[in-house]
Amino acid sequence: MYLKLAQHLSQLDYLLPDEYTDTLRVCLDDAPQSSLADVAATVAEELGRPIEELFLSFEPLPLASASLAQVHRATVRDAAGGARSVAVKVQHRGLRETATGDVDMVTAAVAVVSRIFPAMPFWWVADEIAPNLPVELDFRAEAANARRCAAMFRGDPRVAVPETLPALSSSRVLTMSFEPGCSVADRAAIERMGLAPARVASLISEAFCFQVFEQGSAPLPRPAPARRVTERRAEPPQTPNPNPRNRAPPRRSPRRARAAQVRAL
């Protein structure tokens, strides 16, 4: 939970000094790792069989570790009898049991900070984490979103959406096809792949807009860029509000509802 908070803060480079955001950015994919024993126990509990029976191979060291889970590369038997590379996302052990208390602690900390610095209220941090944490802790929701996203970009080879393997997935384990690539925030790696960072950034923005404005939702945050989306007729421009101060402020959920949403776990 605290790593999730650090991830949010690492993205505030427009507000916090670089020394803070650069330090916290490691929480995005280089957070503390769960032991292989904990990973194996979670997989066995969720899928009903030990790792060595479910996978042909399973790399003991994760490719990346974040606040809620870590990802291991593995292989499974494909339909033709060969080996297929997959990525196995395994939730850190004990998260569901401690989530409620962690949200209460973050809410209390945010209350203190907001009182000390009234000009910079941070209630939005708890408002963002509390309702979304139960969804993020259930990998079945992520698998469903991946299928929705794949349907949106079907036929567009620019965008690669990992295929989920339902037989090897559950609420705490998500197995997907392995898609090689690099972080969209790693400019040097993008250039080493022979790609133009500006075109990658443009494609990511275009994919977002396609999902939100043409499909009505964005089920996955960062579809991998692959090629140009078919051009569509532009909609007439909207008249901007001449006085932004007149815009209604966003609604904020009641503070006491934050922890209650996590207790539904």
Short mmCIF file of N, CA and C in Angstrom, two decimals, residues 30-172:
data_model
loop_
_atom_site.label_atom_id
_atom_site.label_comp_id
_atom_site.label_asym_id
_atom_site.label_seq_id
_atom_site.Cartn_x
_atom_site.Cartn_y
_atom_site.Cartn_z
N ASP A 30 10.85 -1.69 -9.63
CA ASP A 30 11.99 -2.25 -8.91
C ASP A 30 11.74 -2.19 -7.41
N ALA A 31 10.52 -2.52 -7.02
CA ALA A 31 10.14 -2.53 -5.61
C ALA A 31 10.67 -3.81 -4.95
N PRO A 32 10.63 -3.89 -3.62
CA PRO A 32 11.06 -5.13 -2.93
C PRO A 32 10.34 -6.36 -3.47
N GLN A 33 11.08 -7.45 -3.59
CA GLN A 33 10.54 -8.66 -4.21
C GLN A 33 10.07 -9.67 -3.17
N SER A 34 9.06 -10.43 -3.56
CA SER A 34 8.64 -11.57 -2.75
C SER A 34 9.60 -12.73 -3.01
N SER A 35 9.78 -13.59 -2.02
CA SER A 35 10.66 -14.74 -2.18
C SER A 35 10.01 -15.75 -3.13
N LEU A 36 10.83 -16.60 -3.72
CA LEU A 36 10.32 -17.63 -4.61
C LEU A 36 9.39 -18.58 -3.85
N ALA A 37 9.66 -18.81 -2.57
CA ALA A 37 8.81 -19.69 -1.77
C ALA A 37 7.41 -19.09 -1.63
N ASP A 38 7.33 -17.78 -1.40
CA ASP A 38 6.02 -17.12 -1.30
C ASP A 38 5.30 -17.15 -2.64
N VAL A 39 6.05 -16.93 -3.72
CA VAL A 39 5.46 -16.96 -5.06
C VAL A 39 4.89 -18.35 -5.35
N ALA A 40 5.68 -19.38 -5.04
CA ALA A 40 5.24 -20.76 -5.29
C ALA A 40 4.01 -21.10 -4.46
N ALA A 41 3.97 -20.62 -3.22
CA ALA A 41 2.82 -20.90 -2.35
C ALA A 41 1.56 -20.23 -2.88
N THR A 42 1.68 -19.00 -3.35
CA THR A 42 0.52 -18.29 -3.90
C THR A 42 0.01 -18.98 -5.16
N VAL A 43 0.92 -19.37 -6.05
CA VAL A 43 0.53 -20.05 -7.28
C VAL A 43 -0.19 -21.36 -6.96
N ALA A 44 0.35 -22.12 -6.03
CA ALA A 44 -0.27 -23.40 -5.67
C ALA A 44 -1.65 -23.20 -5.05
N GLU A 45 -1.79 -22.20 -4.20
CA GLU A 45 -3.09 -21.92 -3.58
C GLU A 45 -4.12 -21.50 -4.62
N GLU A 46 -3.70 -20.68 -5.58
CA GLU A 46 -4.63 -20.12 -6.55
C GLU A 46 -4.96 -21.09 -7.68
N LEU A 47 -3.97 -21.84 -8.14
CA LEU A 47 -4.17 -22.70 -9.32
C LEU A 47 -4.29 -24.18 -8.97
N GLY A 48 -4.07 -24.53 -7.70
CA GLY A 48 -4.32 -25.89 -7.26
C GLY A 48 -3.23 -26.89 -7.54
N ARG A 49 -2.13 -26.46 -8.14
CA ARG A 49 -1.02 -27.37 -8.43
C ARG A 49 0.30 -26.61 -8.26
N PRO A 50 1.39 -27.31 -8.00
CA PRO A 50 2.68 -26.64 -7.84
C PRO A 50 3.21 -26.09 -9.16
N ILE A 51 4.12 -25.14 -9.05
CA ILE A 51 4.69 -24.47 -10.23
C ILE A 51 5.28 -25.48 -11.21
N GLU A 52 6.01 -26.46 -10.70
CA GLU A 52 6.70 -27.39 -11.60
C GLU A 52 5.74 -28.26 -12.41
N GLU A 53 4.50 -28.38 -11.97
CA GLU A 53 3.51 -29.13 -12.75
C GLU A 53 2.75 -28.25 -13.73
N LEU A 54 2.71 -26.95 -13.47
CA LEU A 54 1.96 -26.03 -14.31
C LEU A 54 2.78 -25.45 -15.46
N PHE A 55 4.10 -25.31 -15.25
CA PHE A 55 4.96 -24.65 -16.22
C PHE A 55 6.13 -25.55 -16.59
N LEU A 56 6.55 -25.46 -17.85
CA LEU A 56 7.74 -26.20 -18.27
C LEU A 56 8.99 -25.63 -17.60
N SER A 57 9.01 -24.31 -17.48
CA SER A 57 10.11 -23.63 -16.79
C SER A 57 9.53 -22.40 -16.12
N PHE A 58 10.22 -21.94 -15.06
CA PHE A 58 9.75 -20.77 -14.32
C PHE A 58 10.99 -20.08 -13.75
N GLU A 59 11.30 -18.88 -14.26
CA GLU A 59 12.50 -18.19 -13.83
C GLU A 59 12.35 -17.72 -12.38
N PRO A 60 13.28 -18.06 -11.52
CA PRO A 60 13.14 -17.71 -10.09
C PRO A 60 13.22 -16.22 -9.81
N LEU A 61 13.99 -15.48 -10.61
CA LEU A 61 14.11 -14.04 -10.40
C LEU A 61 13.06 -13.31 -11.25
N PRO A 62 12.32 -12.38 -10.66
CA PRO A 62 11.29 -11.67 -11.42
C PRO A 62 11.88 -10.69 -12.42
N LEU A 63 11.15 -10.46 -13.49
CA LEU A 63 11.55 -9.43 -14.45
C LEU A 63 11.37 -8.05 -13.86
N ALA A 64 10.34 -7.89 -13.05
CA ALA A 64 10.05 -6.61 -12.41
C ALA A 64 9.19 -6.87 -11.19
N SER A 65 9.25 -5.94 -10.25
CA SER A 65 8.42 -6.04 -9.04
C SER A 65 7.88 -4.66 -8.72
N ALA A 66 6.57 -4.56 -8.50
CA ALA A 66 5.92 -3.29 -8.19
C ALA A 66 5.21 -3.40 -6.85
N SER A 67 4.28 -2.50 -6.59
CA SER A 67 3.66 -2.43 -5.27
C SER A 67 2.75 -3.60 -4.96
N LEU A 68 2.06 -4.13 -5.98
CA LEU A 68 1.08 -5.18 -5.75
C LEU A 68 1.53 -6.57 -6.18
N ALA A 69 2.45 -6.65 -7.11
CA ALA A 69 2.81 -7.95 -7.66
C ALA A 69 4.19 -7.90 -8.31
N GLN A 70 4.68 -9.07 -8.67
CA GLN A 70 5.91 -9.16 -9.45
C GLN A 70 5.67 -10.11 -10.61
N VAL A 71 6.49 -9.97 -11.66
CA VAL A 71 6.28 -10.72 -12.89
C VAL A 71 7.47 -11.63 -13.15
N HIS A 72 7.18 -12.90 -13.41
CA HIS A 72 8.20 -13.89 -13.73
C HIS A 72 8.01 -14.36 -15.16
N ARG A 73 9.11 -14.64 -15.83
CA ARG A 73 9.03 -15.24 -17.16
C ARG A 73 9.00 -16.75 -17.01
N ALA A 74 8.17 -17.40 -17.79
CA ALA A 74 8.02 -18.85 -17.72
C ALA A 74 7.71 -19.38 -19.11
N THR A 75 7.62 -20.70 -19.24
CA THR A 75 7.22 -21.32 -20.49
C THR A 75 6.13 -22.35 -20.22
N VAL A 76 5.24 -22.50 -21.19
CA VAL A 76 4.17 -23.51 -21.11
C VAL A 76 4.15 -24.27 -22.42
N ARG A 77 3.44 -25.37 -22.43
CA ARG A 77 3.29 -26.17 -23.65
C ARG A 77 2.24 -25.53 -24.54
N ASP A 78 2.57 -25.29 -25.82
CA ASP A 78 1.58 -24.71 -26.73
C ASP A 78 0.78 -25.83 -27.41
N ALA A 79 -0.16 -25.42 -28.27
CA ALA A 79 -1.05 -26.39 -28.90
C ALA A 79 -0.30 -27.37 -29.78
N ALA A 80 0.85 -26.95 -30.34
CA ALA A 80 1.62 -27.82 -31.22
C ALA A 80 2.61 -28.70 -30.47
N GLY A 81 2.63 -28.56 -29.15
CA GLY A 81 3.54 -29.37 -28.37
C GLY A 81 4.87 -28.72 -28.08
N GLY A 82 5.07 -27.48 -28.58
CA GLY A 82 6.31 -26.77 -28.33
C GLY A 82 6.23 -25.93 -27.07
N ALA A 83 7.27 -25.14 -26.84
CA ALA A 83 7.32 -24.28 -25.66
C ALA A 83 6.91 -22.86 -26.03
N ARG A 84 6.09 -22.24 -25.20
CA ARG A 84 5.63 -20.88 -25.42
C ARG A 84 6.01 -20.02 -24.22
N SER A 85 6.61 -18.85 -24.49
CA SER A 85 7.00 -17.95 -23.41
C SER A 85 5.79 -17.20 -22.88
N VAL A 86 5.70 -17.12 -21.57
CA VAL A 86 4.60 -16.40 -20.93
C VAL A 86 5.15 -15.53 -19.80
N ALA A 87 4.37 -14.54 -19.42
CA ALA A 87 4.69 -13.70 -18.26
C ALA A 87 3.67 -14.03 -17.17
N VAL A 88 4.16 -14.33 -15.98
CA VAL A 88 3.29 -14.73 -14.87
C VAL A 88 3.34 -13.64 -13.79
N LYS A 89 2.24 -12.97 -13.61
CA LYS A 89 2.12 -11.91 -12.60
C LYS A 89 1.55 -12.52 -11.32
N VAL A 90 2.30 -12.43 -10.23
CA VAL A 90 1.90 -13.05 -8.96
C VAL A 90 1.81 -11.97 -7.89
N GLN A 91 0.67 -11.90 -7.24
CA GLN A 91 0.44 -10.89 -6.21
C GLN A 91 1.31 -11.15 -4.99
N HIS A 92 1.84 -10.08 -4.40
CA HIS A 92 2.63 -10.22 -3.18
C HIS A 92 1.76 -10.81 -2.08
N ARG A 93 2.33 -11.72 -1.35
CA ARG A 93 1.59 -12.45 -0.34
C ARG A 93 1.15 -11.53 0.81
N GLY A 94 -0.10 -11.68 1.25
CA GLY A 94 -0.59 -10.95 2.41
C GLY A 94 -1.21 -9.60 2.12
N LEU A 95 -1.22 -9.15 0.87
CA LEU A 95 -1.73 -7.82 0.55
C LEU A 95 -3.22 -7.69 0.88
N ARG A 96 -4.00 -8.68 0.52
CA ARG A 96 -5.44 -8.58 0.75
C ARG A 96 -5.75 -8.47 2.24
N GLU A 97 -4.95 -9.15 3.06
CA GLU A 97 -5.21 -9.15 4.49
C GLU A 97 -4.85 -7.82 5.16
N THR A 98 -3.90 -7.09 4.59
CA THR A 98 -3.44 -5.84 5.21
C THR A 98 -3.98 -4.59 4.53
N ALA A 99 -4.73 -4.75 3.44
CA ALA A 99 -5.16 -3.60 2.64
C ALA A 99 -6.01 -2.62 3.43
N THR A 100 -6.95 -3.13 4.22
CA THR A 100 -7.85 -2.25 4.96
C THR A 100 -7.09 -1.36 5.93
N GLY A 101 -6.21 -1.96 6.72
CA GLY A 101 -5.44 -1.18 7.68
C GLY A 101 -4.53 -0.18 7.01
N ASP A 102 -3.94 -0.55 5.87
CA ASP A 102 -3.06 0.36 5.15
C ASP A 102 -3.83 1.58 4.63
N VAL A 103 -5.04 1.36 4.12
CA VAL A 103 -5.83 2.48 3.63
C VAL A 103 -6.19 3.41 4.78
N ASP A 104 -6.53 2.86 5.94
CA ASP A 104 -6.83 3.68 7.11
C ASP A 104 -5.62 4.53 7.50
N MET A 105 -4.42 3.94 7.44
CA MET A 105 -3.21 4.67 7.81
C MET A 105 -2.93 5.79 6.81
N VAL A 106 -3.07 5.50 5.52
CA VAL A 106 -2.82 6.52 4.51
C VAL A 106 -3.84 7.65 4.64
N THR A 107 -5.10 7.31 4.89
CA THR A 107 -6.14 8.33 5.06
C THR A 107 -5.82 9.23 6.24
N ALA A 108 -5.35 8.65 7.34
CA ALA A 108 -4.99 9.45 8.51
C ALA A 108 -3.79 10.35 8.22
N ALA A 109 -2.80 9.80 7.51
CA ALA A 109 -1.61 10.59 7.17
C ALA A 109 -1.97 11.75 6.24
N VAL A 110 -2.84 11.48 5.28
CA VAL A 110 -3.27 12.53 4.35
C VAL A 110 -4.02 13.63 5.11
N ALA A 111 -4.83 13.24 6.10
CA ALA A 111 -5.56 14.22 6.89
C ALA A 111 -4.61 15.16 7.62
N VAL A 112 -3.54 14.60 8.20
CA VAL A 112 -2.56 15.41 8.91
C VAL A 112 -1.85 16.36 7.95
N VAL A 113 -1.38 15.84 6.81
CA VAL A 113 -0.66 16.66 5.85
C VAL A 113 -1.55 17.78 5.31
N SER A 114 -2.81 17.47 5.04
CA SER A 114 -3.73 18.47 4.50
C SER A 114 -4.02 19.58 5.50
N ARG A 115 -3.99 19.26 6.79
CA ARG A 115 -4.20 20.29 7.81
C ARG A 115 -2.96 21.16 7.97
N ILE A 116 -1.78 20.55 7.85
CA ILE A 116 -0.54 21.30 7.98
C ILE A 116 -0.34 22.21 6.77
N PHE A 117 -0.70 21.70 5.59
CA PHE A 117 -0.55 22.47 4.36
C PHE A 117 -1.92 22.63 3.70
N PRO A 118 -2.78 23.50 4.25
CA PRO A 118 -4.14 23.64 3.71
C PRO A 118 -4.19 24.13 2.28
N ALA A 119 -3.14 24.81 1.83
CA ALA A 119 -3.13 25.31 0.45
C ALA A 119 -2.86 24.20 -0.54
N MET A 120 -2.38 23.04 -0.06
CA MET A 120 -2.09 21.90 -0.94
C MET A 120 -2.73 20.64 -0.36
N PRO A 121 -4.06 20.55 -0.40
CA PRO A 121 -4.72 19.35 0.15
C PRO A 121 -4.38 18.10 -0.64
N PHE A 122 -4.20 17.01 0.08
CA PHE A 122 -3.83 15.75 -0.56
C PHE A 122 -4.92 14.69 -0.40
N TRP A 123 -6.18 15.13 -0.20
CA TRP A 123 -7.26 14.15 -0.06
C TRP A 123 -7.40 13.31 -1.32
N TRP A 124 -7.02 13.87 -2.45
CA TRP A 124 -7.19 13.13 -3.70
C TRP A 124 -6.37 11.84 -3.71
N VAL A 125 -5.28 11.78 -2.93
CA VAL A 125 -4.46 10.57 -2.90
C VAL A 125 -5.28 9.40 -2.35
N ALA A 126 -5.93 9.62 -1.19
CA ALA A 126 -6.76 8.56 -0.62
C ALA A 126 -7.99 8.30 -1.48
N ASP A 127 -8.55 9.36 -2.05
CA ASP A 127 -9.72 9.19 -2.92
C ASP A 127 -9.39 8.33 -4.14
N GLU A 128 -8.15 8.42 -4.60
CA GLU A 128 -7.72 7.66 -5.77
C GLU A 128 -7.44 6.20 -5.41
N ILE A 129 -6.77 5.98 -4.29
CA ILE A 129 -6.33 4.64 -3.94
C ILE A 129 -7.47 3.77 -3.41
N ALA A 130 -8.29 4.29 -2.50
CA ALA A 130 -9.28 3.47 -1.81
C ALA A 130 -10.25 2.75 -2.74
N PRO A 131 -10.91 3.43 -3.69
CA PRO A 131 -11.87 2.71 -4.53
C PRO A 131 -11.22 1.81 -5.57
N ASN A 132 -9.97 2.11 -5.95
CA ASN A 132 -9.32 1.34 -7.01
C ASN A 132 -8.54 0.14 -6.49
N LEU A 133 -8.15 0.18 -5.23
CA LEU A 133 -7.32 -0.91 -4.70
C LEU A 133 -8.02 -2.27 -4.76
N PRO A 134 -9.31 -2.39 -4.38
CA PRO A 134 -9.96 -3.71 -4.48
C PRO A 134 -9.96 -4.25 -5.91
N VAL A 135 -10.12 -3.36 -6.89
CA VAL A 135 -10.12 -3.79 -8.29
C VAL A 135 -8.73 -4.25 -8.70
N GLU A 136 -7.71 -3.51 -8.30
CA GLU A 136 -6.35 -3.86 -8.67
C GLU A 136 -5.89 -5.15 -8.00
N LEU A 137 -6.46 -5.48 -6.84
CA LEU A 137 -6.07 -6.71 -6.15
C LEU A 137 -6.76 -7.94 -6.73
N ASP A 138 -7.70 -7.74 -7.63
CA ASP A 138 -8.38 -8.87 -8.28
C ASP A 138 -7.93 -8.92 -9.73
N PHE A 139 -7.00 -9.81 -10.03
CA PHE A 139 -6.41 -9.87 -11.37
C PHE A 139 -7.41 -10.33 -12.42
N ARG A 140 -8.56 -10.87 -12.01
CA ARG A 140 -9.58 -11.24 -12.98
C ARG A 140 -10.11 -10.01 -13.69
N ALA A 141 -10.16 -8.88 -12.99
CA ALA A 141 -10.58 -7.63 -13.61
C ALA A 141 -9.56 -7.18 -14.65
N GLU A 142 -8.29 -7.33 -14.34
CA GLU A 142 -7.24 -6.97 -15.30
C GLU A 142 -7.30 -7.86 -16.54
N ALA A 143 -7.56 -9.15 -16.33
CA ALA A 143 -7.67 -10.06 -17.47
C ALA A 143 -8.85 -9.68 -18.36
N ALA A 144 -9.97 -9.31 -17.75
CA ALA A 144 -11.14 -8.90 -18.53
C ALA A 144 -10.85 -7.62 -19.30
N ASN A 145 -10.13 -6.69 -18.67
CA ASN A 145 -9.75 -5.45 -19.36
C ASN A 145 -8.81 -5.73 -20.53
N ALA A 146 -7.91 -6.69 -20.35
CA ALA A 146 -7.00 -7.04 -21.44
C ALA A 146 -7.77 -7.58 -22.64
N ARG A 147 -8.78 -8.39 -22.38
CA ARG A 147 -9.59 -8.91 -23.49
C ARG A 147 -10.37 -7.80 -24.18
N ARG A 148 -10.88 -6.87 -23.41
CA ARG A 148 -11.60 -5.73 -24.00
C ARG A 148 -10.66 -4.89 -24.85
N CYS A 149 -9.47 -4.65 -24.34
CA CYS A 149 -8.49 -3.84 -25.06
C CYS A 149 -8.06 -4.54 -26.35
N ALA A 150 -7.87 -5.86 -26.28
CA ALA A 150 -7.48 -6.62 -27.47
C ALA A 150 -8.55 -6.53 -28.54
N ALA A 151 -9.82 -6.55 -28.13
CA ALA A 151 -10.92 -6.44 -29.09
C ALA A 151 -10.92 -5.06 -29.75
N MET A 152 -10.60 -4.02 -28.98
CA MET A 152 -10.58 -2.66 -29.52
C MET A 152 -9.53 -2.52 -30.61
N PHE A 153 -8.36 -3.14 -30.42
CA PHE A 153 -7.25 -2.95 -31.34
C PHE A 153 -7.03 -4.16 -32.24
N ARG A 154 -8.02 -5.03 -32.33
CA ARG A 154 -7.89 -6.18 -33.21
C ARG A 154 -7.69 -5.71 -34.66
N GLY A 155 -6.72 -6.25 -35.35
CA GLY A 155 -6.45 -5.84 -36.72
C GLY A 155 -5.49 -4.68 -36.82
N ASP A 156 -5.03 -4.13 -35.70
CA ASP A 156 -4.07 -3.02 -35.70
C ASP A 156 -2.74 -3.52 -35.15
N PRO A 157 -1.81 -3.92 -36.01
CA PRO A 157 -0.55 -4.52 -35.53
C PRO A 157 0.37 -3.55 -34.82
N ARG A 158 0.03 -2.27 -34.75
CA ARG A 158 0.87 -1.34 -33.98
C ARG A 158 0.73 -1.57 -32.49
N VAL A 159 -0.39 -2.09 -32.07
CA VAL A 159 -0.68 -2.20 -30.64
C VAL A 159 -0.70 -3.67 -30.23
N ALA A 160 0.19 -4.04 -29.32
CA ALA A 160 0.27 -5.42 -28.85
C ALA A 160 -0.36 -5.53 -27.47
N VAL A 161 -1.39 -6.32 -27.35
CA VAL A 161 -2.05 -6.56 -26.07
C VAL A 161 -1.80 -8.02 -25.69
N PRO A 162 -1.15 -8.27 -24.56
CA PRO A 162 -0.87 -9.66 -24.18
C PRO A 162 -2.14 -10.50 -24.10
N GLU A 163 -2.03 -11.74 -24.60
CA GLU A 163 -3.15 -12.68 -24.51
C GLU A 163 -3.16 -13.32 -23.13
N THR A 164 -4.30 -13.33 -22.48
CA THR A 164 -4.40 -13.95 -21.16
C THR A 164 -4.67 -15.45 -21.30
N LEU A 165 -4.14 -16.22 -20.36
CA LEU A 165 -4.36 -17.66 -20.34
C LEU A 165 -5.26 -17.99 -19.14
N PRO A 166 -6.57 -18.12 -19.35
CA PRO A 166 -7.51 -18.31 -18.24
C PRO A 166 -7.21 -19.52 -17.37
N ALA A 167 -6.74 -20.61 -17.97
CA ALA A 167 -6.48 -21.83 -17.20
C ALA A 167 -5.35 -21.65 -16.20
N LEU A 168 -4.50 -20.64 -16.42
CA LEU A 168 -3.37 -20.39 -15.54
C LEU A 168 -3.50 -19.03 -14.85
N SER A 169 -4.73 -18.58 -14.68
CA SER A 169 -4.96 -17.27 -14.06
C SER A 169 -6.05 -17.38 -13.00
N SER A 170 -6.01 -16.42 -12.06
CA SER A 170 -7.00 -16.38 -10.98
C SER A 170 -7.02 -14.96 -10.43
N SER A 171 -7.56 -14.79 -9.24
CA SER A 171 -7.62 -13.45 -8.66
C SER A 171 -6.26 -12.93 -8.22
N ARG A 172 -5.31 -13.84 -7.95
CA ARG A 172 -3.97 -13.40 -7.52
C ARG A 172 -2.84 -13.83 -8.46
#
